[in-house]
Structures are given as C-alpha cells and as structure tokens.
mmCIF file of C-alpha atoms and ligand atoms in Angstrom:
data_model
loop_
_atom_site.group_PDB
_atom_site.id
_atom_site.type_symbol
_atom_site.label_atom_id
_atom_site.label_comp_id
_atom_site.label_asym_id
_atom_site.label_seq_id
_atom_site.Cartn_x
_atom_site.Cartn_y
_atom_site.Cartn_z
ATOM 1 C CA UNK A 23 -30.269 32.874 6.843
ATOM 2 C CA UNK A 24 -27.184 31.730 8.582
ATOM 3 C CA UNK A 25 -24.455 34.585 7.994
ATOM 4 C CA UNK A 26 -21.491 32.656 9.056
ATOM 5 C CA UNK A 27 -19.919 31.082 6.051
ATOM 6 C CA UNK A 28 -18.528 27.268 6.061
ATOM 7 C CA UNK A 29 -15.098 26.865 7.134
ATOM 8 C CA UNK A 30 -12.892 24.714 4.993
ATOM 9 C CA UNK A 31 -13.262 21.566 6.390
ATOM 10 C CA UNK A 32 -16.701 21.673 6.061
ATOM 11 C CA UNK A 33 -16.516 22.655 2.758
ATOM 12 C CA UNK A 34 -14.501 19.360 2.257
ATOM 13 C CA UNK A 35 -16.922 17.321 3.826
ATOM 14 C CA UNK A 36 -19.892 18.700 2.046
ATOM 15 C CA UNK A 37 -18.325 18.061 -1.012
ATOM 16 C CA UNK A 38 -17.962 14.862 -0.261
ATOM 17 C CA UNK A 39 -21.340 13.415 1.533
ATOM 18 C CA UNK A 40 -23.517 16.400 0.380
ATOM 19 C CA UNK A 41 -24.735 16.690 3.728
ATOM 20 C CA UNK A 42 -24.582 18.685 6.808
ATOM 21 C CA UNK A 43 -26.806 20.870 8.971
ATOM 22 C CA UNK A 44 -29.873 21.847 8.444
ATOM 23 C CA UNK A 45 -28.391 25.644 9.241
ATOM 24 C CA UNK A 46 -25.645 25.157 7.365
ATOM 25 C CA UNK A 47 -27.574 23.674 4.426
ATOM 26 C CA UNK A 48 -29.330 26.643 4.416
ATOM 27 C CA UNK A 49 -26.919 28.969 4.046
ATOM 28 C CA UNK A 50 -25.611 27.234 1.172
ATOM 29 C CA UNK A 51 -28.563 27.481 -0.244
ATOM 30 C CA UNK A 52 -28.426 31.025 -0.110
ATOM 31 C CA UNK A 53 -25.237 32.083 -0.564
ATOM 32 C CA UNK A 54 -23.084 31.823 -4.051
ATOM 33 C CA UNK A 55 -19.513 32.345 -2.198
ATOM 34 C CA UNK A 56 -19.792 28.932 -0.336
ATOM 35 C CA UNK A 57 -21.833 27.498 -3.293
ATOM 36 C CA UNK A 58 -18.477 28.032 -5.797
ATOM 37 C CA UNK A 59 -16.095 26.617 -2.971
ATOM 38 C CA UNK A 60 -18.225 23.467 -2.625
ATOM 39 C CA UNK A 61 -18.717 23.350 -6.494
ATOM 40 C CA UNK A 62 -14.712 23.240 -6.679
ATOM 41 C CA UNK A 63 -14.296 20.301 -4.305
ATOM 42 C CA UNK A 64 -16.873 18.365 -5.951
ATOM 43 C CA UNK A 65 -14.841 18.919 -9.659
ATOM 44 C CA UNK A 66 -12.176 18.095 -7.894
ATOM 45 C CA UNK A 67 -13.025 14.558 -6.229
ATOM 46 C CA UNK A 68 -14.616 13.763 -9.807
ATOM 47 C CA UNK A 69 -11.696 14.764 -11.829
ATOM 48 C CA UNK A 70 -9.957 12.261 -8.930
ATOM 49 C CA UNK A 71 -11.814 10.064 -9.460
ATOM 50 C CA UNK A 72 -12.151 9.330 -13.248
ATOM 51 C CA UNK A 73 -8.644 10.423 -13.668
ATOM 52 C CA UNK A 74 -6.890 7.568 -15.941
ATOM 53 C CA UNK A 75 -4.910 4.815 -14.041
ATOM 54 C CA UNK A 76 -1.842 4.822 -14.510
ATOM 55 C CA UNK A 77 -0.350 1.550 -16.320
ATOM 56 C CA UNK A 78 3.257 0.106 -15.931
ATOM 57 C CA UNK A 79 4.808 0.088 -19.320
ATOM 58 C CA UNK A 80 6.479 -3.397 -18.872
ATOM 59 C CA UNK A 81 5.412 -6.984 -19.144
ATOM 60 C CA UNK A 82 3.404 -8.389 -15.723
ATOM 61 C CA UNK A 83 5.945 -11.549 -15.991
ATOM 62 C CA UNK A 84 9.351 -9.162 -15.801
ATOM 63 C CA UNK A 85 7.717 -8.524 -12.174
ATOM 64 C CA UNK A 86 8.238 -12.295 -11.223
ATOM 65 C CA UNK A 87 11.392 -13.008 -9.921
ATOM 66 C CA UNK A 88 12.968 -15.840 -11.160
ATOM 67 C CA UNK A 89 13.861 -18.012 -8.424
ATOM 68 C CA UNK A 90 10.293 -17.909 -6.895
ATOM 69 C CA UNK A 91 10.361 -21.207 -4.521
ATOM 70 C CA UNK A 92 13.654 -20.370 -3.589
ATOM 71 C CA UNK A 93 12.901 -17.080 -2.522
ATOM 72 C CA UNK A 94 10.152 -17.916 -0.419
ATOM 73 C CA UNK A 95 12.143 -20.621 1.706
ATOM 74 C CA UNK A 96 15.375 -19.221 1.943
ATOM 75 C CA UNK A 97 14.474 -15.759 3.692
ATOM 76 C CA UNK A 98 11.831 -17.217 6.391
ATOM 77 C CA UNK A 99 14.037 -16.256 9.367
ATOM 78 C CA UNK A 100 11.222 -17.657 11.626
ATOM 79 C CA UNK A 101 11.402 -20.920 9.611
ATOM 80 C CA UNK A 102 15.280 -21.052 10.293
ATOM 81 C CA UNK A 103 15.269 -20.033 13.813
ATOM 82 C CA UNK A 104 12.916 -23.402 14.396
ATOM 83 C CA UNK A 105 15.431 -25.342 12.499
ATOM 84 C CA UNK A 106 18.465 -23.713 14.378
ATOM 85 C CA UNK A 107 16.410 -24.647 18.153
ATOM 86 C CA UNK A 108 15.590 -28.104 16.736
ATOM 87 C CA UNK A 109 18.980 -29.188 15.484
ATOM 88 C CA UNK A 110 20.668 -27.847 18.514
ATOM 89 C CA UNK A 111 18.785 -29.575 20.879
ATOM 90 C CA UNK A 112 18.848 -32.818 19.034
ATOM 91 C CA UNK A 113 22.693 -32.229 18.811
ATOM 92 C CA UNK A 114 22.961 -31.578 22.863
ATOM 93 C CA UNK A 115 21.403 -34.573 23.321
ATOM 94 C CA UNK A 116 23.515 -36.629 20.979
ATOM 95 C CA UNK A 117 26.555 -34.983 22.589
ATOM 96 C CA UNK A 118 25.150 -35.920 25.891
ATOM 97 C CA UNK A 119 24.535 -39.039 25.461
ATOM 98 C CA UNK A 120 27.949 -39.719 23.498
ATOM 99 C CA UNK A 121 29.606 -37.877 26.482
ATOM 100 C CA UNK A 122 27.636 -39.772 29.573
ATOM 101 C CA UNK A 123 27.179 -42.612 27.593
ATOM 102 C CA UNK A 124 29.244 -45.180 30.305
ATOM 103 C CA UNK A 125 27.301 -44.309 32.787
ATOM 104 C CA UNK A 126 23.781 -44.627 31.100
ATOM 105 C CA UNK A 127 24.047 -47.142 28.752
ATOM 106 C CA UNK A 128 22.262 -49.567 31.692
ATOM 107 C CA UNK A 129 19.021 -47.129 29.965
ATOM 108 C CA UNK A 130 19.476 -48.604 26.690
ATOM 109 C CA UNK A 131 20.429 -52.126 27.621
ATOM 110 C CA UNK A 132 16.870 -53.465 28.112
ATOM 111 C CA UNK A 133 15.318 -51.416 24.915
ATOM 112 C CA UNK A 134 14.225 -54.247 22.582
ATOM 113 C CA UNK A 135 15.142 -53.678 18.518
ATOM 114 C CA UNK A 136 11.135 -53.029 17.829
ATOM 115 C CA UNK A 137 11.088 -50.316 20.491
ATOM 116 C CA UNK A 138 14.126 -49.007 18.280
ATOM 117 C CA UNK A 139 12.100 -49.183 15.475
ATOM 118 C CA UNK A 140 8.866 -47.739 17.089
ATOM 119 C CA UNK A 141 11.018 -44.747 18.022
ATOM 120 C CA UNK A 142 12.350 -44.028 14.655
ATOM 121 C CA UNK A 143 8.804 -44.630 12.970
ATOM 122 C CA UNK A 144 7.341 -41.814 15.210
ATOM 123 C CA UNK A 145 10.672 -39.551 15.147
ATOM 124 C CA UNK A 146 10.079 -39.826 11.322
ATOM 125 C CA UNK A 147 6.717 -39.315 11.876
ATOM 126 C CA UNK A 148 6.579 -35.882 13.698
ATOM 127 C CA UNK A 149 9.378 -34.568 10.952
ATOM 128 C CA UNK A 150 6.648 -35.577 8.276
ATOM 129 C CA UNK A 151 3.907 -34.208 9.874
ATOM 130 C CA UNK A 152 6.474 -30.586 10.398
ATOM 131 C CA UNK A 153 7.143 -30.336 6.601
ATOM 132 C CA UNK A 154 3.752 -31.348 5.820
ATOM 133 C CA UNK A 155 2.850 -27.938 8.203
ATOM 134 C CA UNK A 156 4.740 -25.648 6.134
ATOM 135 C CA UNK A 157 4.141 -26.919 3.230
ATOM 136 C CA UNK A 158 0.515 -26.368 3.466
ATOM 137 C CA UNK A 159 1.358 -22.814 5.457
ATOM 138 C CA UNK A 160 2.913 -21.634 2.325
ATOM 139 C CA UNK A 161 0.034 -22.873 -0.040
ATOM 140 C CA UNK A 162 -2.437 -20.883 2.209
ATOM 141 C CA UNK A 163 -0.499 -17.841 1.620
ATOM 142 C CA UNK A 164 -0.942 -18.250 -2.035
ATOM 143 C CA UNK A 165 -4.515 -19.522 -2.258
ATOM 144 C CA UNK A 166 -5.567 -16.095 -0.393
ATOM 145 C CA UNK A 167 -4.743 -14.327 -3.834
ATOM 146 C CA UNK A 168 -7.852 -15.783 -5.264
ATOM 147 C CA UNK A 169 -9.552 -14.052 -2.467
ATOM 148 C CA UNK A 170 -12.610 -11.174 -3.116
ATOM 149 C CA UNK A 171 -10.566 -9.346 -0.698
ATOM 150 C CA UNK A 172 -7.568 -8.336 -2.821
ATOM 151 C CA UNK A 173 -8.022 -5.120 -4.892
ATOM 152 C CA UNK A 174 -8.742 -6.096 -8.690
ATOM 153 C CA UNK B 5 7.029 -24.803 -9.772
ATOM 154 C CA UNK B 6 4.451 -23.911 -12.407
ATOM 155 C CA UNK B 7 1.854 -23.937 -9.921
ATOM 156 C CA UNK B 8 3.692 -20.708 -7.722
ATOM 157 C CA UNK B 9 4.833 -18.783 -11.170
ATOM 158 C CA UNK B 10 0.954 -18.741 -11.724
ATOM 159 C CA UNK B 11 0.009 -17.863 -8.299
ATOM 160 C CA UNK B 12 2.561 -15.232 -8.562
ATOM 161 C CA UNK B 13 1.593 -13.893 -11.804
ATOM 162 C CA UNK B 14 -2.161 -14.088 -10.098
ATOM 163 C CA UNK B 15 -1.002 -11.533 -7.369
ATOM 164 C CA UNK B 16 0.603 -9.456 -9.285
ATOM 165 C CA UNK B 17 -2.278 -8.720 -11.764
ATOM 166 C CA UNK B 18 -4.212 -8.464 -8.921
ATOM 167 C CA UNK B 19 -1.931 -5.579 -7.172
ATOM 168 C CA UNK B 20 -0.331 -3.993 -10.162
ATOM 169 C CA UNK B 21 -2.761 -0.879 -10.608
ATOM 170 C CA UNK B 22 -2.675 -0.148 -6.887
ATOM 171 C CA UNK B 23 1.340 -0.382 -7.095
ATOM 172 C CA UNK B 24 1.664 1.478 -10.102
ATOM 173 C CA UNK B 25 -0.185 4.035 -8.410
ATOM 174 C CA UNK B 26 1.577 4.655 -5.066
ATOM 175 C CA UNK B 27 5.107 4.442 -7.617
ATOM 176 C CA UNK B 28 3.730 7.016 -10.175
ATOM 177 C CA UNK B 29 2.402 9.103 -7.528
ATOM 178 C CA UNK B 30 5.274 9.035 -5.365
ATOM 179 C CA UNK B 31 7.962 9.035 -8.105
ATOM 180 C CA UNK B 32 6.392 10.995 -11.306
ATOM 181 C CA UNK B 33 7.887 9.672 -14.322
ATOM 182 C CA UNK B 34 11.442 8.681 -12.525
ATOM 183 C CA UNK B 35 13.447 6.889 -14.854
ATOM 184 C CA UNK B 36 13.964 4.155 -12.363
ATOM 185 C CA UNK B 37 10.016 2.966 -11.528
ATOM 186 C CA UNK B 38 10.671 -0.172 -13.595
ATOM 187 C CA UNK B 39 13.757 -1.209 -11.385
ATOM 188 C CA UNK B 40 11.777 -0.131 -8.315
ATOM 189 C CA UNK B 41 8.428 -1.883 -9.168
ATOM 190 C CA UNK B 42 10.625 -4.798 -9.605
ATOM 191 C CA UNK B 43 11.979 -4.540 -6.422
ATOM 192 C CA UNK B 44 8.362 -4.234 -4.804
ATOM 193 C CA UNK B 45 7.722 -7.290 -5.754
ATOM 194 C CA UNK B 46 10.884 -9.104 -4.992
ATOM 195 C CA UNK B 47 10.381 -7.538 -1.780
ATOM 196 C CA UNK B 48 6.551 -9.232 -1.955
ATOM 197 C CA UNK B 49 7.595 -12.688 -2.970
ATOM 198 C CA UNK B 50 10.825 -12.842 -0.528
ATOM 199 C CA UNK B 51 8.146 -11.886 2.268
ATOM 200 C CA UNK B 52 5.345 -13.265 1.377
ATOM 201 C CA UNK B 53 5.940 -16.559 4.020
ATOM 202 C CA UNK B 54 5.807 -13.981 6.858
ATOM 203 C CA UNK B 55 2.617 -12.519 5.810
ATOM 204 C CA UNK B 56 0.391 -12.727 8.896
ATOM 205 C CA UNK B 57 -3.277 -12.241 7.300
ATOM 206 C CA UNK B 58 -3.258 -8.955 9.437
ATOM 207 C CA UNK B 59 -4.614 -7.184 7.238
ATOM 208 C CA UNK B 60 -5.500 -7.297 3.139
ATOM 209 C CA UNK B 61 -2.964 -9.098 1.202
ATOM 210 C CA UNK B 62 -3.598 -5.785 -1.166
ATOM 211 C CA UNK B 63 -2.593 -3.800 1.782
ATOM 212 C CA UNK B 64 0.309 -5.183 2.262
ATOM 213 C CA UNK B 65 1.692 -4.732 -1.514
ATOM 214 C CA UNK B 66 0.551 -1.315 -0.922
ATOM 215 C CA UNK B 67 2.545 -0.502 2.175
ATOM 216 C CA UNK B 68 5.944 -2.410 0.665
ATOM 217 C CA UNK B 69 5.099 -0.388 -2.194
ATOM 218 C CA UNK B 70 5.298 3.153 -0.063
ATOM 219 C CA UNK B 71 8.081 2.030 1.797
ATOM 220 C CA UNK B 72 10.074 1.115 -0.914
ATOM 221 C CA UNK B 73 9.211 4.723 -2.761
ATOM 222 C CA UNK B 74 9.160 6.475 0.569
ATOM 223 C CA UNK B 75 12.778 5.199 1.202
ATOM 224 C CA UNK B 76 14.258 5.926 -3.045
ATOM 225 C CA UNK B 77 12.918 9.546 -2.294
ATOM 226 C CA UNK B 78 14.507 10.146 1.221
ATOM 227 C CA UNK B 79 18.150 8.590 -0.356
ATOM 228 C CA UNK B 80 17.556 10.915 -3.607
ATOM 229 C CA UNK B 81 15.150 13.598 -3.051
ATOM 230 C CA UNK B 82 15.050 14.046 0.626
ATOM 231 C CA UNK B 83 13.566 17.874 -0.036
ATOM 232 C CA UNK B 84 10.381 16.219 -1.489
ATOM 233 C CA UNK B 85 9.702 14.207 1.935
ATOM 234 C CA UNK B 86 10.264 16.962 4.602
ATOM 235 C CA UNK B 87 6.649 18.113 5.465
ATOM 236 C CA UNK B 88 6.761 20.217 8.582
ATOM 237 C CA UNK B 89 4.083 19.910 11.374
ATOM 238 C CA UNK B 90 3.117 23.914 10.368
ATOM 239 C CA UNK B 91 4.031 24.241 6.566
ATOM 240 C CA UNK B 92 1.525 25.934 4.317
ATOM 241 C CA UNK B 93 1.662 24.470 1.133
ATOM 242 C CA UNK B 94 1.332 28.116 -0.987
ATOM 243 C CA UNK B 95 0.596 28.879 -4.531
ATOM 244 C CA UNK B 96 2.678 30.652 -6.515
ATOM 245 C CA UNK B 97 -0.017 32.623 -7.496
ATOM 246 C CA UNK B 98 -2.208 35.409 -5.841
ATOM 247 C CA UNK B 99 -4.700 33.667 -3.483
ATOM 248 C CA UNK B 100 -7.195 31.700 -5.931
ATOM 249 C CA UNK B 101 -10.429 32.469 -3.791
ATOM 250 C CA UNK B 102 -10.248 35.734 -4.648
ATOM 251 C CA UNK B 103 -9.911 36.076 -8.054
ATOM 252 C CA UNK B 104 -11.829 33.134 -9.580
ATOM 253 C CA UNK B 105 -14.368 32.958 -11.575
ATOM 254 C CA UNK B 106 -16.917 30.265 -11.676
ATOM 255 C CA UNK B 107 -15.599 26.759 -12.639
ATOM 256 C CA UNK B 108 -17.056 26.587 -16.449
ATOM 257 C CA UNK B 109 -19.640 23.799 -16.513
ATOM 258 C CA UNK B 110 -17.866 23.414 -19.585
ATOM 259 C CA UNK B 111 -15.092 21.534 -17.952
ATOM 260 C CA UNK B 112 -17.850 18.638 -17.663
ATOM 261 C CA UNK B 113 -17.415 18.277 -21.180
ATOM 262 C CA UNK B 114 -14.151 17.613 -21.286
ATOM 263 C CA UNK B 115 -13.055 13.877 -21.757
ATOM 264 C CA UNK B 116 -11.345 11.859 -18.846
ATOM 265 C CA UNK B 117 -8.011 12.436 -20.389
ATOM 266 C CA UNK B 118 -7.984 16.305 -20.718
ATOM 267 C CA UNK B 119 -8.947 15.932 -16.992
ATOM 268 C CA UNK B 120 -6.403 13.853 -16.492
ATOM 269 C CA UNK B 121 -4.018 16.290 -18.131
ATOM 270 C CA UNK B 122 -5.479 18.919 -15.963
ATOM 271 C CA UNK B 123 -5.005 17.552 -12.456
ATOM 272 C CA UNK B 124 -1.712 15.804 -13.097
ATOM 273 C CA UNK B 125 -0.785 19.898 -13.953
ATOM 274 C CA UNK B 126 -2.368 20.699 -10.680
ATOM 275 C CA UNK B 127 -0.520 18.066 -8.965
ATOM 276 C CA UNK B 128 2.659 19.172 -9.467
ATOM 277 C CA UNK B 129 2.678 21.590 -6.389
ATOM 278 C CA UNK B 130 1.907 18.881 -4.212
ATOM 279 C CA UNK B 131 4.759 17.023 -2.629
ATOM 280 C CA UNK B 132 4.776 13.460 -3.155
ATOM 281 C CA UNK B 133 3.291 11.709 0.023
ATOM 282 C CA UNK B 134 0.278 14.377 -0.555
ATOM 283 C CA UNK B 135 -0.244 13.385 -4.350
ATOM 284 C CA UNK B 136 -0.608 9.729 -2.578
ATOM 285 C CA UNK B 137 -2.905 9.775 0.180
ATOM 286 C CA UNK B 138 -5.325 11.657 -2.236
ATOM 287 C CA UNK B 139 -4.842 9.281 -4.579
ATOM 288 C CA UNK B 140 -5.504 6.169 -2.013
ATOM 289 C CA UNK B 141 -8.758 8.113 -0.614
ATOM 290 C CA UNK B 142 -10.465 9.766 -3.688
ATOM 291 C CA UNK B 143 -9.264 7.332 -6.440
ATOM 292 C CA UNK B 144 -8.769 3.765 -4.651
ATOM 293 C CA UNK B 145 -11.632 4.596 -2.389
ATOM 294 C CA UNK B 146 -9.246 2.781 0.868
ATOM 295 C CA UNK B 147 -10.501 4.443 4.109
ATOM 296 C CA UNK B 148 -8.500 6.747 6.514
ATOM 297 C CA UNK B 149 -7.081 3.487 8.499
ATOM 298 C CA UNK B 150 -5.549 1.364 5.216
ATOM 299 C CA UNK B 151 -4.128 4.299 4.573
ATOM 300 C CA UNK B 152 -2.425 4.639 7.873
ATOM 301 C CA UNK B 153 -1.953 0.581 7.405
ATOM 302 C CA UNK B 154 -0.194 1.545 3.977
ATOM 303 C CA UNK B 155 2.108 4.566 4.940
ATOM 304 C CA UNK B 156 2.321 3.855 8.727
ATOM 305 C CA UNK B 157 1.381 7.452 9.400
ATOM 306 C CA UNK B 158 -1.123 7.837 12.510
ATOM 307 C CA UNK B 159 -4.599 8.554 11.793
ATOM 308 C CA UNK B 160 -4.604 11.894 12.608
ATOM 309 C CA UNK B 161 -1.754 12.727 10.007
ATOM 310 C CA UNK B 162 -3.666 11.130 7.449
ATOM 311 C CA UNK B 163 -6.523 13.086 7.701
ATOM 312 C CA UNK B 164 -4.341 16.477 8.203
ATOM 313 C CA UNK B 165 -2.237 15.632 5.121
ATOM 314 C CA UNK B 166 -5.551 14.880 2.972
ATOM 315 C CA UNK B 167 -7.079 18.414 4.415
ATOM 316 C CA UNK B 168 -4.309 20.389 3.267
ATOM 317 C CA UNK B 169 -3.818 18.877 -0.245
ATOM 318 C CA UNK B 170 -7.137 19.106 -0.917
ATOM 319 C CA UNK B 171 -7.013 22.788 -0.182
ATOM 320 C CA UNK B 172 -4.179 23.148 -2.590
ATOM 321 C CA UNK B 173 -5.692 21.304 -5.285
ATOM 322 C CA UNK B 174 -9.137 23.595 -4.739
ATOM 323 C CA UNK B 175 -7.017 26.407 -5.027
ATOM 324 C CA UNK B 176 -5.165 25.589 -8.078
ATOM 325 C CA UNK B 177 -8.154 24.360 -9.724
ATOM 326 C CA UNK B 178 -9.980 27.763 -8.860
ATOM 327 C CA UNK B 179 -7.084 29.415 -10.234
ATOM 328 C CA UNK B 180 -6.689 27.042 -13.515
ATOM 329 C CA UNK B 181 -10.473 28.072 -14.309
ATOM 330 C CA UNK B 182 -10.346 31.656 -13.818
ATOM 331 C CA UNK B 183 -6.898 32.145 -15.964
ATOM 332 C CA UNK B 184 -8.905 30.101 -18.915
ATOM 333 C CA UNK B 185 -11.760 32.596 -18.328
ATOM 334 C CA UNK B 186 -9.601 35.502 -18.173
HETATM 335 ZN ZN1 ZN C 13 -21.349 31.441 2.603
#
C-alpha cells in the first residue's frame, strides 16, 4: 500500500468526484485516517447541498420599482450620448446654414417643393426606423427572461 | 406598461433565490436586506438597457447582487471583507483532526433543517465572501468562472478562497461531531 497520505486538496477533490489514482485509491482503501477526512467532506458538500434556501420574507412585487419604463429610458447614457451627437450635428448644420445662408441659398433655389417633401418623408423615415430600433432593443432584453438559461 | 411590470415580476421570480442567497450569505440576518434587495433590483431594472447578453442574465443579478453586498459591508463592516493573501482562517478550538471521532452515521438521519441548523452554526467562522463562493459552488452548482463572473475575483482566488473554507468547515464539522460524541 501507498504510505503517503492524501494532502488536503486531494481530499477535497475526492470528496467531490470520488475519483483519483489508482495508488491513491488504494491507499484509501486501506487506510481509516484518510477514509474519516474524505467521509467529512462528503457530509459536508451534502449538508451544502440540501441545506434549506433561504427565502426573502417580503412580497416579490415590493421588489418592482415603481416607475419601471421610466427607469429603463432615463438612465441609458449610451442612448443619450446618440441623442446628444444627433441633435448637435443637426443643430451645426441649421446654424450653418442660417449663418452662410446668403451665400448658398443659389443650392436651394432650384429644389422643387416635392423634393422638399421627399426629404422630409425619408428624414421622418430614418427617425421611425431609430425608435422602432430601440424599441425592439429593449423588448429583446425582456423576452430573454423567458429564457432556459436564467436560474429558476 | 402592464406588459414590463410582468416581465419584471418574471425576472425577479426567476432570480430571487439566487439573490436572496448571495444577500443572506453575505449579510446574515442584517436588518437592512429588505432595503438592500430592493436596491438590487432597482439597480437591475435601471440597468437592464445596458445589458450586453455577455453572459447569463442570472449572472448578472448575481454579480449586482455581490456588488451591492460587497460594497454595504466595506462602508459598515469593513473587518468582515479584509482577507489577507496568507491568513489562516483558525478555530477557536484545539485542531479538529486530532481529536475527532468518527462523524456518527447518525447525522444521516437528521432532517434537512437540523442540518441546516448545523452548518449555518458552522458558518459563522467563515467571513462573508467565503460563506458565498461555497454557497455559489456546492449549493447553486455555478462553476469556478460564473463565480469569478459574479464577484469579479480572478480564477485563481476563487478556487483558493473555496480551498480554505472548505477546510474550515471540515474542521468545524469534525469538531461539532466529536464534542456530541464526547
Ligand atoms: Zn492515509
């Protein structure tokens, strides 16, 4: 037989896959000092493991802040910095334009009402199309909680 | 707006064990877990749009829920967070290998909650991160790396941490047995 006892980590590990060894298995086999230390690990991980769960002693719905919606929008720094980039470029270029505007009106003079109108209909367009994007974003985020993944 | 409060009573169903957990683990019976689970989820909801799909949404909870502990203890009980690289966690008692006697296959017999009773006694030697990694790994079954995802301790640390209160835990349970024998 193998005289050298386990060490503690492999205590540890036997305890927990109940392998190891052949050499080493056989010394456990053999000898009641390593035997107890295993047999104290393994009470241990089962008391672990069946130990009761502890429960919150309050009401799942005093978890939900009030103001959900809200909450989600107003903190989405990422959200806001868009927003910040967008509106300041828009505003540059309505400051531009207001500022140069003698000398490039000659751009504008030849632009037709309907091209007018095709502009606005696609400006309108892409800001739909944005919203739509984050809308749907955040409902992602929420349908993943139906998910296997999450712990039950 | 009906639609969300479900969703968001859906999440936290789904998370609340795993949350009440890490905050009874890390806090004991603190007279302000309800005002900090609270806040773990406020935290959850407020954050929720930055949520990257990294990693499990479950995760996630978990490691707002450490941080959120992790950071009440260091403000109010900063003595229960210091774990030095080197520090032997040490009984009070006389080393347990020693003296014990064999675990009584008797304690099979006893029901989950006397169990229960019996390791929470056992756990009170064990500073608070300690009492949660074994938790995570022996209870909730997460693997070495969500656990490092969770508390944002390397790897390494993890498994260190889990070594050493295991070790502590042996020992007190060896010692618990052999006083009931003596
Ligand atoms: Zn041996």
């Amino acid at each position: 037989m193998n005289q050298v006892h386990l060490n503690e980590e492999q205590f540890q590990d036997y305890a927990i896959t109940g392998i190891a060894d052949p050499g080493v298995m056989q010394h456990v086999a053999g000898c009641a000092r390593c035997q107890m230390q295993i047999k104290a690990y393994q009470t241990l991980y089962s008391y672990i493991r069946e130990a009761e769960t502890p429960t919150l002693d309050f009401k799942t719905d005093d978890l939900i802040p009030e103001r959900l919606p809200a909450i989600n929008k107003e903190d989405s720094e990422e959200a806001w910095y868009l927003y910040g980039f967008l509106f300041g470029t828009v505003a540059l270029l309505v400051a531009g334009l207001i500022g140069f505007w003698g000398t490039i009106r000659w751009v504008f003079m030849d632009i037709t009402p309907f091209a007018i109108i095709i502009g606005l209909l696609l400006l309108s367009g892409i800001l739909m199309t944005q919203s739509l994007e984050m809308y749907r974003n955040y409902q992602k985020k929420l349908t993943a909680l139906n998910r296997k993944e999450i712990a039950t | 707006m009906d639609g969300d409060r479900h969703a968001a009573a859906l999440l936290v169903r789904r998370t609340e064990k795993l949350v009440a957990q890490i905050v009874f683990k890390m806090l004991g019976n603190h007279p302000d877990r309800k005002d900090l689970t609270q806040d773990i989820y406020l935290k959850t909801f407020r954050y929720l749009p930055r949520f990257r799909f990294q990693c499990k949404l479950s995760t996630w909870v978990a490691q707002i829920s450490y941080t959120t502990c992790l950071d009440h203890l260091q403000k109010y009980r900063p003595e229960l967070t210091t774990i030095s690289a080197g520090e032997e966690l040490l009984l009070s008692n006389t080393c347990a290998q020693e003296i014990a006697g064999d675990i009584p296959d008797a304690s099979q017999l006893l029901s989950i909650k006397e169990r229960s009773v019996i390791l929470e006694k056992l756990s009170t030697t064990l500073p608070p991160v300690y009492r949660t990694l074994i938790t995570l790994f022996h209870k909730e079954e997460l693997s070495v790396e969500e656990i490092r995802d969770i508390t944002g301790l390397p790897v390494g640390t993890v498994k260190n941490y889990l070594f050493r209160a295991r070790k502590v835990l042996k020992e007190s349970l060896l010692n618990h047995y052999s006083k009931e024998d003596l």
